[in-house]
Amino acid sequence: MCHRIILIFALSYLMALSLYGQSKSSPVYLYDEASVEERVKDVLSRLTLQEKIDLIHAQSKFSSKGVPRLGIPENWLSDGPFGVRPENLWDKWGSAGWTNDACTALPPLTCLAATWNPELAYNYGKVLGEEARYRNKNVILGPGVNMFRTPVNGRNFEYMGEDPYLASKMVVPYIRGVQESKVAACVKHFALNNQETHRSKINVIVDDRTLYEIYLPAFKAAVLEGGVWSVMASYNRYKGQFCCHNEYLINNILKGEWGFDGVVVSDWGGTKDTMQAIRNGLDLEFGTGTDGMLMDSDNPYDAYFMANPYKNLIEDGVVGTEELDDKVRRVLRMIFRTNMAKDRPFGSFVSEEHFKTCYDIAKEGVVLLKNEGLLPLNASDYKTILVVGDNASRTLSNAGGSSMLKPAKEVLTLDAIRKYVGDKAEVKYARGYQAYMPGYEPDNLDLLRQEAVEEAKNADVVIYVGGLNRWSYQDCEGRDRLGYELPFQQDALIAGLLEANPNTVLMLHGGTSFSMPWRDKAKSIVYAMYGGSENGSVLSDVLFGEINPSGRLPFTMAEYLDDYPSHALGIYDPDNKEDVVYEEGLYIGYRWMNEKDIKPMYPFGFGLTYTGFEWGEPSISSNRLKSVQEVVLPDSDSEAKARDSKKIKIRIPVTNIGEMRGAEVVQLYVRDVEAYLPRPEKELKRFCKLWLEPGETGIAEFELQEDDLRFFDPQKHAWVSEKGEFEIMLGSSSEDIRETLKLILV
C-alpha cells in the first residue's frame, strides 16, 4: 500500500510539472527553490491575453480560473470569517447538498475582540486556516475590521468593535494564524462600510483625518504588520467612486502609501464599471449579476466587467496591458503563496483541538455586566431551575448572511445546563417568546410570556437566555436593525420575570449594543456574545462557576440610541440612499461619550469577574526620568537609536485578592493635554490581560514611544507629534481610570 501511495504521488507530481512546462521548453518546477517573484515573472511571460483575462474574474460563485496548460490551479474562495461556509451550487446561492462540509463554528469577531487576547486571535486564525485548507480553499473572506459607528448596523457582530487600536492588535495575529496554512486571509470591507442600509448606493463623506485615525488603522495593520495577501473592497461609494474601484482608497493609499502587493477582490456584485476597474486597482472580480443564465453565451462570466469587455478594449487599442499585467502578477503571487506553496500543509477539520480553541475563545469573550451576588450558581442549592428563552433551545451559527455556517456541532444552552445539573435539581424550560421576522408577529406571544412568568414564580432560580439572534434585521448582513430595543417583545418578558422572581439571571446574546430598561432590577446580567460550536457549554460553565468571566466590551453600551453620535446628530437616515456625512468625525464610541459627557450603561473596556483585583503603584522607566509622575520624552528626527531612546516603559502590579483564578485587563489611554488640532479626551494605546491565581501578583508592562502620541494632520497629509504635556491613564475601562501619569514631549 505504501509503495502504491508513493507511486500515485510521483505520477501526480510529474503530471503537474509537464503541464506547467508545455508552452516552453524549460518548465518552472512546482517545488523549485526560486523566489515567488521569479516564478510569477516566468509564468506571466508564458500567458496569452485570454489566459490573463481568465485569471482576474470569477468562473463560478466562489472560484476563478487557473491556467490548466501550465499547471496553475484555480482559486477557490469561501466566506468566513467565523468558519468555512457550506458548499454552494456552481452558479446559485443554494446549497450544493454536500454531507461533508459541516465545520467548526467559531464565535463571531465581536466575541474575539471581547477577549482582549491577541494569542487567542492567532489561535482563531489557525483553526480557520486549517479548516479552509482541508476543504481546499485558498482564500477565506475575513476578517472584518470596519468600525462600530452605529449600534443598529447589521454587521457589527462581524467586526472587532469601535476602537481602531484594539481592532489592529487583534487582526494581525488572526491573519498570521490563517496564512500559516497557506490560505490567504482577505481583510474586509475596505473601506467605510459601516451600515447595511443602502450599502450599495450610499456615498460616504468623511474628512481625511477621521479616515486615517478611525477607519483605516486596522486595515493598515493588516497590510503592514499582518502581511495580508488579499483585501476585499466594500460596496459603498467614497468620493463618488465605488470602493471596489476607488482611486484614492486603492491606488493612493492601499497600494501606494502602504505598498500592498496582494490581491484586491471585489465584494460580490460590487464592480460597476470596466474602465474604473482597470484604472483604479481592482484585481479580481466576483459576483457581478449573473446566475448562469443572464445572456445567450456559453459562459455568462465572460460578460463580467473585467472579462470580455476588458479584453475587447485591449484588442481595440483603447487600453494597454500594463494594468492587466499588474493584476495578473498579483493573482499569480497569491496562488504561489497558497495553492502552489511548496510547504503547504494538509490542514485539518472539525477536530477536538478546534473545538477546544472555540471553547477557549468563547469563554474569554463572555462579558459579565452585573452581578449582585447571584452568580455563580451552585446547582445543589436549588430544587427547581427554570430556563426561559428561545435562544436557549436554538442554534445561533446557521444564519447571519454570508457568515452563516453549517456547524458540525453546536451545543444548545438548555442541553448543557441539563447535562451539568444532572440529578442535583429539576430543570424546567419555558420558551417565553418566539423569534419571528418583522411583519409576521405570531399570535401566541402573550401566552408564551404568561406561561413563563407563572413558571418563574414557582422556581428557585430563573435562567433567561435571550437577546438577539442572527436573523435579518438583527445581527445579520444585508439589513440594519429597526430599533435599539430587544426584538420579539423581550423587554416585557424580562420585566415580568424579574417581578415574578428576583433570582433571575439574564444571559443575552448579541454582537452589538441594545437598550436595557429593566437593568436596575436585575441582579445578574451576562453579555453572552455568540459562542459558536461550544456556545451552550461555555454559558453553562459561566453560570455554575466552572469559568470565571474575563471578557471586556469592545464597544460602548449606551442607554439610549440617541446617545450615539450618528443618531444624536440625525445623520443616520434609513431612507437616505445618497450622501452619508460622518459629521461626528473622530468622535465615535467612547470618544463621543467623553466629548459630550454622556455616562453609558456600560463603557468600552468594561467587564466584571467572580474575583477581585487590587492595583499597586505604577512606575516609569526611561532614559530621562524626572519623577514617577513625570517623564520627559525628547523630540528628535533621528533614526532607530534615537527613536529607541525615546521609548518609555510603564509597569503596574496587579494582585488577585479573591478566591478564584481570574483575569484583569489593564488598559492604557493617552490624552494630549493641548494640541493645535482637536483631539479626543482619551485614546486607547495599549492593553494587557493578566491571568492570576488567588493571591498572585502580576505585572502589566507597557512600552510607549513618540509614534503613540501622533495624530494625522490633513494639511500636511502626515502623522505628526507636537511638544507639550500628555497624560498616561491606566484603567479597567474607558470610564474607570485608576492612575494618571504625566509625560512631557520636549
XYZ file of C-alpha atoms in Angstrom:
746
model
C 0.000 0.000 0.000
C 2.814 2.392 0.938
C 4.569 1.848 -2.440
C 1.282 2.423 -4.255
C 0.741 5.768 -2.487
C 4.285 6.881 -3.335
C 3.777 5.917 -6.987
C 0.491 7.830 -7.222
C 2.086 10.901 -5.659
C 5.065 10.708 -8.028
C 2.835 10.414 -11.110
C 0.735 13.358 -9.967
C 3.868 15.399 -9.374
C 5.260 14.617 -12.828
C 1.935 15.442 -14.484
C 1.920 18.847 -12.777
C 5.462 19.505 -13.963
C 4.671 18.519 -17.522
C 1.515 20.623 -17.621
C 3.356 23.590 -16.218
C 6.086 23.392 -18.862
C 4.060 22.791 -22.045
C 4.362 26.286 -23.506
C 8.175 26.474 -23.297
C 10.978 24.009 -23.397
C 12.206 24.750 -19.863
C 9.471 24.372 -17.224
C 9.338 26.272 -13.947
C 9.006 23.416 -11.469
C 6.232 23.368 -8.938
C 8.560 22.870 -5.981
C 11.750 24.617 -7.090
C 13.732 26.991 -4.909
C 13.175 30.111 -6.994
C 11.548 33.059 -5.306
C 7.860 33.698 -5.727
C 8.632 36.790 -7.767
C 10.823 34.855 -10.210
C 8.111 32.250 -10.632
C 5.450 34.913 -11.169
C 7.618 36.670 -13.757
C 8.192 33.450 -15.642
C 4.529 32.433 -15.723
C 3.433 35.924 -16.772
C 5.728 35.688 -19.798
C 4.010 32.461 -20.889
C 0.396 33.625 -20.726
C -1.864 34.511 -23.631
C -4.170 37.515 -23.424
C -7.166 35.231 -22.897
C -5.437 33.383 -20.079
C -4.607 36.657 -18.371
C -8.214 37.821 -18.597
C -9.437 34.474 -17.279
C -7.306 34.874 -14.152
C -8.945 38.122 -12.997
C -12.640 37.286 -12.828
C -14.897 34.565 -11.475
C -15.835 31.335 -13.228
C -18.458 30.432 -10.584
C -19.912 31.873 -7.404
C -16.727 31.217 -5.437
C -13.956 30.276 -7.857
C -11.815 31.759 -10.602
C -9.878 30.032 -13.352
C -6.303 28.881 -13.287
C -4.202 28.031 -16.345
C -4.547 24.273 -16.933
C -1.902 24.044 -19.675
C 0.681 25.494 -17.260
C -0.483 23.601 -14.206
C -1.696 26.785 -12.488
C -4.617 25.823 -10.201
C -7.924 27.598 -9.761
C -8.612 29.968 -6.891
C -11.304 28.698 -4.541
C -12.695 31.203 -2.082
C -15.035 30.728 0.842
C -16.956 33.072 3.021
C -15.710 33.353 6.567
C -14.883 34.919 8.816
C -16.033 32.536 11.601
C -15.808 29.253 9.714
C -15.734 27.745 6.243
C -19.091 28.232 4.567
C -21.034 25.185 3.317
C -20.641 24.490 -0.386
C -22.843 26.411 -2.795
C -24.068 25.393 -6.222
C -21.814 26.492 -9.076
C -23.989 29.384 -10.267
C -26.510 29.889 -7.467
C -26.623 30.731 -3.776
C -28.400 27.499 -2.928
C -26.734 24.671 -1.034
C -24.797 22.108 -3.048
C -26.150 19.456 -0.687
C -22.809 18.093 0.434
C -22.727 15.911 3.518
C -19.084 16.537 4.456
C -18.966 20.353 4.615
C -20.067 20.900 8.233
C -17.386 22.937 10.004
C -16.227 24.157 13.376
C -18.321 27.267 14.074
C -16.087 29.844 15.721
C -17.511 32.743 17.742
C -18.048 35.957 15.747
C -15.361 38.621 15.793
C -17.024 40.824 18.416
C -16.628 37.888 20.781
C -12.994 37.505 19.745
C -12.404 41.229 20.312
C -14.073 40.935 23.732
C -11.340 38.515 24.817
C -8.726 41.309 24.559
C -6.319 38.420 23.975
C -4.158 38.544 20.808
C -2.931 34.991 21.433
C -6.500 33.753 21.030
C -6.763 35.774 17.804
C -3.819 33.801 16.436
C -5.409 30.506 17.534
C -8.679 31.602 15.928
C -6.950 32.238 12.606
C -5.065 28.968 12.855
C -8.297 26.964 13.161
C -9.882 28.852 10.281
C -6.819 28.413 8.072
C -6.543 24.700 8.796
C -10.218 24.088 8.026
C -10.115 26.175 4.857
C -7.001 24.339 3.700
C -8.610 20.952 4.414
C -11.542 21.984 2.223
C -9.036 23.096 -0.452
C -9.913 26.772 -0.211
C -7.026 29.123 -0.803
C -8.796 32.352 0.198
C -11.011 32.866 3.247
C -13.120 36.032 3.157
C -12.308 37.581 6.512
C -11.568 39.075 8.949
C -13.765 42.167 9.020
C -12.419 45.289 10.704
C -14.951 48.023 9.984
C -15.683 50.255 12.956
C -18.783 50.186 15.186
C -20.285 53.573 14.211
C -23.935 52.852 14.974
C -25.368 50.044 17.133
C -28.029 49.265 14.530
C -25.511 48.207 11.866
C -26.484 44.653 10.959
C -22.857 43.546 10.599
C -21.400 44.865 13.852
C -21.161 41.287 15.111
C -18.747 40.519 12.253
C -16.311 43.238 13.269
C -13.968 43.984 16.167
C -15.667 46.867 17.909
C -15.324 50.627 17.980
C -11.639 51.192 18.648
C -9.031 51.165 15.860
C -6.165 50.184 18.165
C -7.968 47.169 19.655
C -9.041 46.010 16.189
C -5.486 46.452 14.883
C -3.960 44.367 17.648
C -6.478 41.554 17.198
C -6.477 41.423 13.390
C -2.731 40.928 12.934
C -2.392 37.566 14.774
C -5.663 36.380 13.199
C -4.151 36.918 9.737
C -0.890 35.238 10.668
C -2.777 32.233 12.013
C -4.806 31.845 8.810
C -1.893 32.304 6.442
C 0.314 29.747 8.185
C -1.855 27.171 6.408
C -1.034 28.836 3.071
C -4.554 30.199 2.873
C -4.931 33.885 2.088
C -6.857 35.916 4.620
C -8.986 38.591 2.957
C -9.448 41.563 5.256
C -12.707 43.423 4.630
C -14.598 45.652 3.839
C -12.248 48.312 2.505
C -13.471 50.860 3.483
C -16.163 52.843 5.337
C -18.737 50.029 5.222
C -20.444 50.993 8.485
C -24.099 50.353 7.660
C -26.045 47.781 5.682
C -28.973 50.010 4.708
C -28.441 51.060 1.071
C -24.866 49.825 1.313
C -24.573 49.571 -2.491
C -25.776 53.115 -3.097
C -24.585 55.494 -0.388
C -21.629 57.826 -0.835
C -19.680 58.299 2.392
C -18.357 61.779 3.069
C -15.659 61.811 5.719
C -12.673 64.069 6.330
C -9.161 62.723 5.812
C -8.203 62.954 9.451
C -11.131 60.808 10.551
C -10.451 58.368 7.724
C -6.816 57.911 8.753
C -7.287 57.906 12.537
C -10.500 55.878 12.900
C -11.449 53.899 9.798
C -8.088 52.889 8.267
C -5.722 51.850 11.113
C -6.917 48.228 11.345
C -6.620 47.804 7.570
C -3.154 49.364 7.674
C -2.089 46.980 10.437
C -3.468 44.037 8.435
C -1.257 45.027 5.492
C 1.930 46.308 7.141
C 2.030 44.094 10.252
C -0.130 41.122 9.304
C 1.128 40.846 5.726
C -2.351 40.000 4.498
C -2.455 38.511 0.995
C -5.849 39.836 -0.112
C -8.253 42.668 0.647
C -11.961 42.827 -0.153
C -13.287 46.205 -1.225
C -16.663 47.384 0.059
C -19.969 48.088 -1.677
C -20.418 51.754 -0.795
C -19.038 54.786 -2.575
C -16.405 57.221 -1.319
C -15.530 60.471 -3.077
C -18.247 59.490 -5.552
C -16.455 56.316 -6.691
C -17.468 52.801 -5.740
C -14.938 51.371 -3.330
C -14.318 48.283 -5.460
C -12.503 50.548 -7.911
C -11.671 53.631 -5.909
C -8.592 55.562 -6.944
C -7.970 57.233 -3.591
C -8.502 54.191 -1.387
C -6.886 51.502 -3.529
C -4.283 53.162 -5.723
C -3.228 56.045 -3.492
C -3.479 54.527 -0.012
C -3.590 50.718 -0.136
C -1.165 50.081 -2.996
C 0.606 53.440 -2.851
C 1.223 54.547 0.724
C 1.098 51.048 2.221
C 2.759 49.164 -0.629
C 0.201 46.331 -0.618
C 1.370 43.591 -3.009
C -1.635 41.294 -2.735
C -4.980 40.976 -4.482
C -7.904 43.401 -4.237
C -11.100 41.347 -4.503
C -14.470 42.905 -5.237
C -17.340 42.286 -2.910
C -19.872 40.139 -4.727
C -21.546 42.399 -7.288
C -19.561 45.432 -6.163
C -17.920 46.074 -9.546
C -19.750 48.693 -11.600
C -17.530 49.899 -14.445
C -14.863 48.343 -16.673
C -12.670 51.401 -17.164
C -12.655 52.276 -13.464
C -11.899 48.657 -12.607
C -8.942 48.768 -14.995
C -7.531 52.066 -13.744
C -8.400 52.058 -10.046
C -6.843 48.930 -8.646
C -9.383 46.087 -8.709
C -7.614 42.755 -9.292
C -10.221 40.002 -9.040
C -13.940 40.413 -9.822
C -16.668 38.278 -8.268
C -20.430 38.097 -8.229
C -21.377 40.538 -10.948
C -25.039 39.866 -11.578
C -25.100 36.520 -13.285
C -26.909 33.381 -12.222
C -25.516 31.417 -15.160
C -28.417 32.320 -17.449
C -28.057 36.083 -17.846
C -27.484 36.124 -21.583
C -27.045 33.964 -24.646
C -23.480 32.919 -24.004
C -21.556 29.723 -23.492
C -20.119 31.275 -20.344
C -22.009 34.219 -18.816
C -18.962 35.046 -16.683
C -17.361 36.290 -19.878
C -19.701 39.276 -19.551
C -18.099 40.454 -16.297
C -16.628 43.948 -16.400
C -13.084 42.548 -16.259
C -13.753 39.753 -18.752
C -14.604 40.224 -22.451
C -15.343 43.969 -22.073
C -11.763 44.422 -20.823
C -10.298 42.119 -23.473
C -12.154 43.989 -26.208
C -10.737 47.333 -25.050
C -7.226 45.877 -25.281
C -7.800 44.332 -28.710
C -9.301 47.599 -29.960
C -6.273 49.548 -28.743
C -8.252 51.639 -26.259
C -6.165 50.474 -23.287
C -2.840 48.717 -22.974
C -1.823 45.713 -20.914
C 0.183 47.439 -18.168
C -2.706 47.366 -15.670
C -3.689 43.854 -16.723
C -0.186 42.542 -16.142
C -0.148 44.082 -12.665
C -3.460 42.422 -11.807
C -2.308 39.048 -13.133
C 1.003 39.387 -11.308
C -0.869 39.879 -8.028
C -3.213 36.939 -8.632
C -0.298 34.678 -9.520
C 1.605 35.850 -6.450
C -1.355 34.842 -4.290
C -1.554 31.436 -5.999
C 2.144 30.772 -5.391
C 1.727 31.825 -1.768
C -1.226 29.472 -1.320
C -2.137 26.671 -3.747
C 1.389 26.337 -5.120
C 3.376 26.923 -1.944
C 5.931 24.142 -1.689
C 5.405 23.675 2.044
C 1.613 23.873 2.069
C 0.185 21.689 4.879
C -2.808 19.388 4.538
C -4.957 21.160 7.129
C -7.458 19.556 9.475
C -11.206 19.693 10.012
C -13.623 19.644 12.978
C -11.021 18.186 15.287
C -11.219 18.126 19.063
C -8.393 20.657 19.100
C -10.519 23.011 17.026
C -13.493 22.654 19.339
C -11.175 23.297 22.290
C -9.982 26.540 20.667
C -13.595 27.512 20.044
C -14.365 26.922 23.718
C -11.347 28.933 24.885
C -12.288 31.922 22.719
C -15.959 31.823 23.663
C -15.219 31.602 27.386
C -12.892 34.617 27.332
C -15.389 36.588 25.242
C -18.276 36.365 27.737
C -18.717 39.724 29.483
C -20.222 39.855 32.977
C -22.053 43.191 33.084
C -23.704 42.998 36.506
C -23.593 40.654 39.463
C -25.123 41.297 42.875
C -24.042 38.009 44.404
C -26.325 35.722 42.414
C -23.570 34.221 40.251
C -22.010 31.738 40.145
C -24.865 29.361 40.863
C -24.500 26.198 42.928
C -26.858 23.660 41.383
C -27.168 21.787 44.687
C -28.720 24.859 46.320
C -31.908 24.641 44.251
C -34.735 22.188 43.815
C -36.150 23.790 40.658
C -34.224 25.659 37.962
C -36.302 27.309 35.235
C -34.669 28.077 31.888
C -36.559 30.609 29.770
C -35.885 31.918 26.287
C -35.938 30.986 22.633
C -32.140 31.275 22.357
C -31.690 28.535 24.972
C -33.049 25.912 22.615
C -31.925 27.112 19.181
C -28.705 27.109 17.180
C -27.217 30.538 16.506
C -24.487 29.910 13.911
C -26.545 28.837 10.905
C -27.703 32.339 9.939
C -26.255 35.837 9.606
C -25.991 36.268 5.847
C -22.639 35.483 4.254
C -21.273 34.397 7.646
C -23.814 31.604 8.020
C -22.316 28.202 8.782
C -23.254 24.551 8.911
C -21.780 23.578 12.286
C -20.585 20.034 12.777
C -21.936 20.562 16.273
C -23.436 23.400 18.275
C -24.140 22.779 21.930
C -27.503 24.217 22.981
C -27.558 26.113 26.261
C -30.594 24.228 27.585
C -28.922 20.875 26.867
C -25.680 21.981 28.514
C -27.466 23.183 31.652
C -29.394 19.923 31.958
C -26.211 17.925 31.490
C -24.333 19.925 34.112
C -27.121 19.883 36.706
C -27.884 16.211 36.259
C -29.993 14.969 39.170
C -28.954 17.776 41.548
C -32.108 19.742 40.670
C -35.102 19.673 38.363
C -34.525 21.735 35.208
C -37.682 23.047 33.563
C -37.990 25.007 30.315
C -40.422 27.677 29.146
C -39.922 29.264 25.747
C -41.163 32.702 26.858
C -41.024 34.240 23.382
C -40.852 33.156 19.781
C -38.486 34.647 17.215
C -40.148 35.984 14.081
C -39.437 38.198 11.090
C -40.772 41.786 11.109
C -44.350 41.872 9.909
C -45.004 38.247 10.880
C -45.691 38.507 14.591
C -47.109 35.236 15.921
C -50.389 35.145 17.837
C -49.040 33.321 20.853
C -46.529 35.830 22.282
C -48.769 36.896 25.160
C -49.484 33.277 26.059
C -45.800 32.307 25.939
C -44.909 35.253 28.173
C -47.654 34.491 30.692
C -46.673 30.822 30.913
C -43.021 31.695 31.547
C -43.853 34.300 34.218
C -46.140 31.872 36.033
C -43.455 29.176 35.978
C -40.921 31.709 37.293
C -43.000 32.313 40.426
C -42.522 28.698 41.479
C -38.854 28.286 40.553
C -35.925 28.691 42.923
C -33.854 30.401 40.247
C -34.557 31.507 36.664
C -32.009 31.495 33.846
C -33.140 33.689 30.956
C -31.370 33.108 27.611
C -32.390 35.693 25.036
C -31.119 38.796 23.278
C -30.535 38.936 19.546
C -30.097 36.090 17.108
C -28.530 36.132 13.655
C -31.675 36.613 11.600
C -32.334 39.521 9.247
C -32.824 42.879 10.964
C -30.715 41.719 13.907
C -27.110 40.539 13.708
C -27.173 39.810 10.008
C -25.715 41.003 6.734
C -27.895 42.997 4.387
C -30.295 44.532 6.915
C -29.744 47.023 9.697
C -31.728 46.698 12.905
C -35.064 48.512 13.023
C -34.617 49.808 16.576
C -32.450 49.764 19.693
C -34.692 47.599 21.859
C -34.580 43.808 22.069
C -36.829 42.129 19.479
C -39.794 39.790 19.976
C -41.219 41.798 22.902
C -38.451 40.541 25.170
C -38.381 43.695 27.303
C -41.892 42.960 28.575
C -40.974 39.323 29.208
C -37.779 40.210 31.118
C -39.614 42.771 33.236
C -42.248 40.160 34.066
C -39.667 37.547 35.028
C -37.768 39.955 37.289
C -41.010 40.915 39.008
C -42.032 37.266 39.450
C -38.633 36.050 40.635
C -35.785 38.402 41.640
C -33.369 35.461 41.408
C -33.283 35.713 37.622
C -30.009 35.559 35.697
C -30.118 37.340 32.337
C -27.882 35.830 29.646
C -28.132 37.915 26.493
C -26.734 37.056 23.091
C -25.656 39.659 20.589
C -22.851 41.296 18.709
C -23.857 44.889 19.294
C -25.471 47.125 21.884
C -29.153 47.332 22.840
C -31.276 49.075 25.460
C -31.892 47.550 28.902
C -34.810 49.392 30.530
C -35.023 46.696 33.239
C -31.337 46.563 34.179
C -31.697 48.298 37.564
C -33.971 45.483 38.759
C -31.699 42.692 37.552
C -29.207 41.063 39.913
C -27.032 39.469 37.229
C -26.582 40.305 33.547
C -24.268 38.304 31.305
C -23.457 39.515 27.797
C -23.112 36.126 26.142
C -21.976 37.247 22.670
C -22.258 34.138 20.418
C -20.150 31.121 21.330
C -20.138 29.136 18.082
C -19.956 25.361 18.359
C -19.366 25.493 22.117
C -21.957 28.170 22.892
C -24.047 26.216 25.406
C -21.080 24.573 27.096
C -19.474 27.938 27.790
C -22.642 29.582 29.097
C -23.411 26.659 31.387
C -19.864 26.745 32.755
C -20.114 30.505 33.357
C -23.401 30.039 35.210
C -22.054 27.395 37.564
C -18.613 28.874 38.131
C -16.506 26.488 36.080
C -15.481 29.590 34.140
C -14.627 32.959 35.661
C -15.767 35.572 33.092
C -12.905 37.652 31.726
C -14.360 39.401 28.665
C -14.337 43.169 28.255
C -16.653 45.138 25.988
C -15.103 46.083 22.625
C -17.813 48.728 22.181
C -19.781 51.175 24.311
C -23.237 50.134 25.521
C -25.198 53.372 25.844
C -28.579 53.718 27.487
C -30.354 55.298 24.518
C -29.919 55.136 20.762
C -29.617 58.914 20.640
C -26.553 58.681 22.876
C -24.616 57.558 19.793
C -23.315 60.338 17.554
C -24.806 59.324 14.198
C -28.242 59.272 15.852
C -27.755 62.273 18.131
C -26.813 64.341 15.071
C -29.642 62.917 12.976
C -27.287 61.671 10.271
C -28.277 58.008 10.325
C -31.241 58.030 7.964
C -32.505 54.663 6.695
C -34.231 56.431 3.794
C -31.050 58.131 2.597
C -29.559 56.494 -0.496
C -27.143 59.280 -1.340
C -24.518 61.145 0.712
C -23.890 59.939 4.265
C -21.868 62.580 6.080
C -19.759 61.490 9.051
C -20.297 64.757 10.885
C -19.121 63.294 14.185
C -15.604 62.957 12.794
C -13.220 61.289 15.254
C -15.860 61.043 17.949
C -17.392 57.590 17.831
C -17.953 55.246 20.772
C -16.209 56.234 23.994
C -14.625 59.233 22.284
C -18.100 60.698 21.748
C -19.289 59.774 25.239
C -16.279 61.574 26.744
C -16.695 64.612 24.489
C -20.393 65.031 25.319
C -20.096 63.919 28.957
C -22.559 61.067 28.448
C -22.490 58.287 31.013
C -23.011 54.977 29.209
C -24.758 51.948 30.666
C -21.531 50.005 30.296
C -18.387 51.672 28.934
C -15.883 50.456 26.406
C -13.463 48.026 28.052
C -15.856 47.167 30.902
C -16.314 43.702 32.366
C -16.681 42.105 35.813
C -15.358 38.823 37.183
C -16.100 36.462 40.076
C -12.907 37.553 41.809
C -11.346 40.896 42.755
C -8.142 42.741 41.901
C -6.023 45.290 43.683
C -3.720 47.588 41.742
C -0.386 48.779 43.079
C 1.640 51.900 42.325
C 2.724 52.364 38.696
C 6.330 53.046 37.793
C 8.015 54.556 34.759
C 11.492 53.959 33.450
C 13.160 55.974 30.730
C 16.477 57.395 29.717
C 15.418 60.751 31.160
C 13.308 60.084 34.225
C 12.317 63.180 36.194
C 9.965 61.550 38.687
C 7.500 58.714 38.997
C 4.757 61.060 37.889
C 6.567 62.882 35.107
C 8.901 61.751 32.355
C 10.491 63.712 29.520
C 10.378 62.225 26.048
C 12.935 64.107 23.907
C 11.890 65.125 20.406
C 14.164 64.030 17.576
C 14.006 63.093 13.932
C 16.935 60.681 14.153
C 16.753 57.058 13.127
C 16.485 53.838 15.148
C 18.861 54.581 18.021
C 17.351 57.959 18.754
C 13.869 56.501 18.461
C 14.760 53.723 20.894
C 15.992 56.332 23.346
C 12.553 57.930 23.270
C 10.778 54.804 24.471
C 9.392 54.689 27.976
C 8.310 51.657 29.952
C 5.386 51.651 32.339
C 4.752 48.903 34.884
C 1.886 48.404 37.299
C 1.411 45.463 39.691
C -1.998 43.774 39.924
C -2.962 41.267 42.641
C -5.838 38.802 42.625
C -7.409 39.349 46.051
C -10.299 36.938 45.518
C -10.685 33.192 45.818
C -10.857 32.236 42.150
C -8.423 32.332 39.237
C -9.322 35.261 37.044
C -8.115 37.887 34.594
C -7.755 41.646 34.790
C -7.383 43.734 31.635
C -5.230 46.800 32.256
C -5.922 49.435 29.620
C -3.621 52.356 28.805
C -5.118 55.507 27.338
C -3.295 58.668 26.257
C -4.533 62.254 26.404
C -2.912 65.175 24.622
C -3.428 67.994 27.117
C -3.173 70.736 24.500
C -2.966 70.246 20.734
C -3.218 72.551 17.728
C -5.983 70.309 16.373
C -8.894 68.972 18.465
C -8.193 65.534 19.939
C -10.348 63.085 21.902
C -10.123 63.181 25.678
C -8.527 59.748 25.663
C -7.413 57.147 23.124
C -6.551 53.513 23.770
C -2.869 52.850 23.049
C -2.028 49.630 24.911
C -3.672 46.840 26.919
C -2.513 43.815 28.879
C -4.569 40.843 30.032
C -3.245 39.184 33.183
C -4.468 35.764 34.353
C -3.768 35.398 38.067
C -4.282 32.721 40.690
C -5.762 33.747 44.088
C -3.139 35.790 45.925
C -0.879 36.025 42.884
C 0.586 39.336 41.726
C 1.345 40.009 38.086
C 2.898 42.982 36.334
C 1.221 44.780 33.444
C 4.048 46.171 31.331
C 3.778 48.685 28.516
C 6.219 50.402 26.204
C 5.361 53.731 24.623
C 7.181 55.787 22.050
C 6.649 59.036 20.237
C 4.592 57.383 17.488
C 1.902 56.641 20.070
C 1.407 60.374 20.617
C 0.933 61.297 16.978
C -2.186 62.452 15.182
C -2.952 62.896 11.485
C -2.587 66.420 10.113
C -4.688 66.603 6.920
C -2.976 69.793 5.750
C 0.432 68.088 5.827
C -1.067 64.696 4.946
C 1.190 63.207 7.568
C 1.250 61.814 11.088
C 2.709 64.423 13.417
C 3.515 64.877 17.081
C 3.964 68.125 18.934
C 5.818 69.189 22.011
C 3.936 69.510 25.242
C 2.196 67.685 28.036
C 0.457 64.332 27.772
C -1.346 62.159 30.294
C -0.992 58.405 30.519
C -4.153 56.953 32.019
C -4.316 53.392 33.354
C -7.769 51.927 33.878
C -10.015 48.904 33.774
C -12.347 50.588 31.265
C -12.577 53.878 29.392
C -14.522 55.281 32.363
C -12.672 53.635 35.257
C -9.262 55.304 35.251
C -7.177 54.218 38.262
C -3.871 56.043 37.720
C -2.797 59.086 35.703
C 0.847 59.832 34.895
C 2.338 62.867 33.202
C 4.583 62.795 30.178
C 6.246 65.789 28.542
C 7.469 65.732 24.951
C 10.303 68.265 24.598
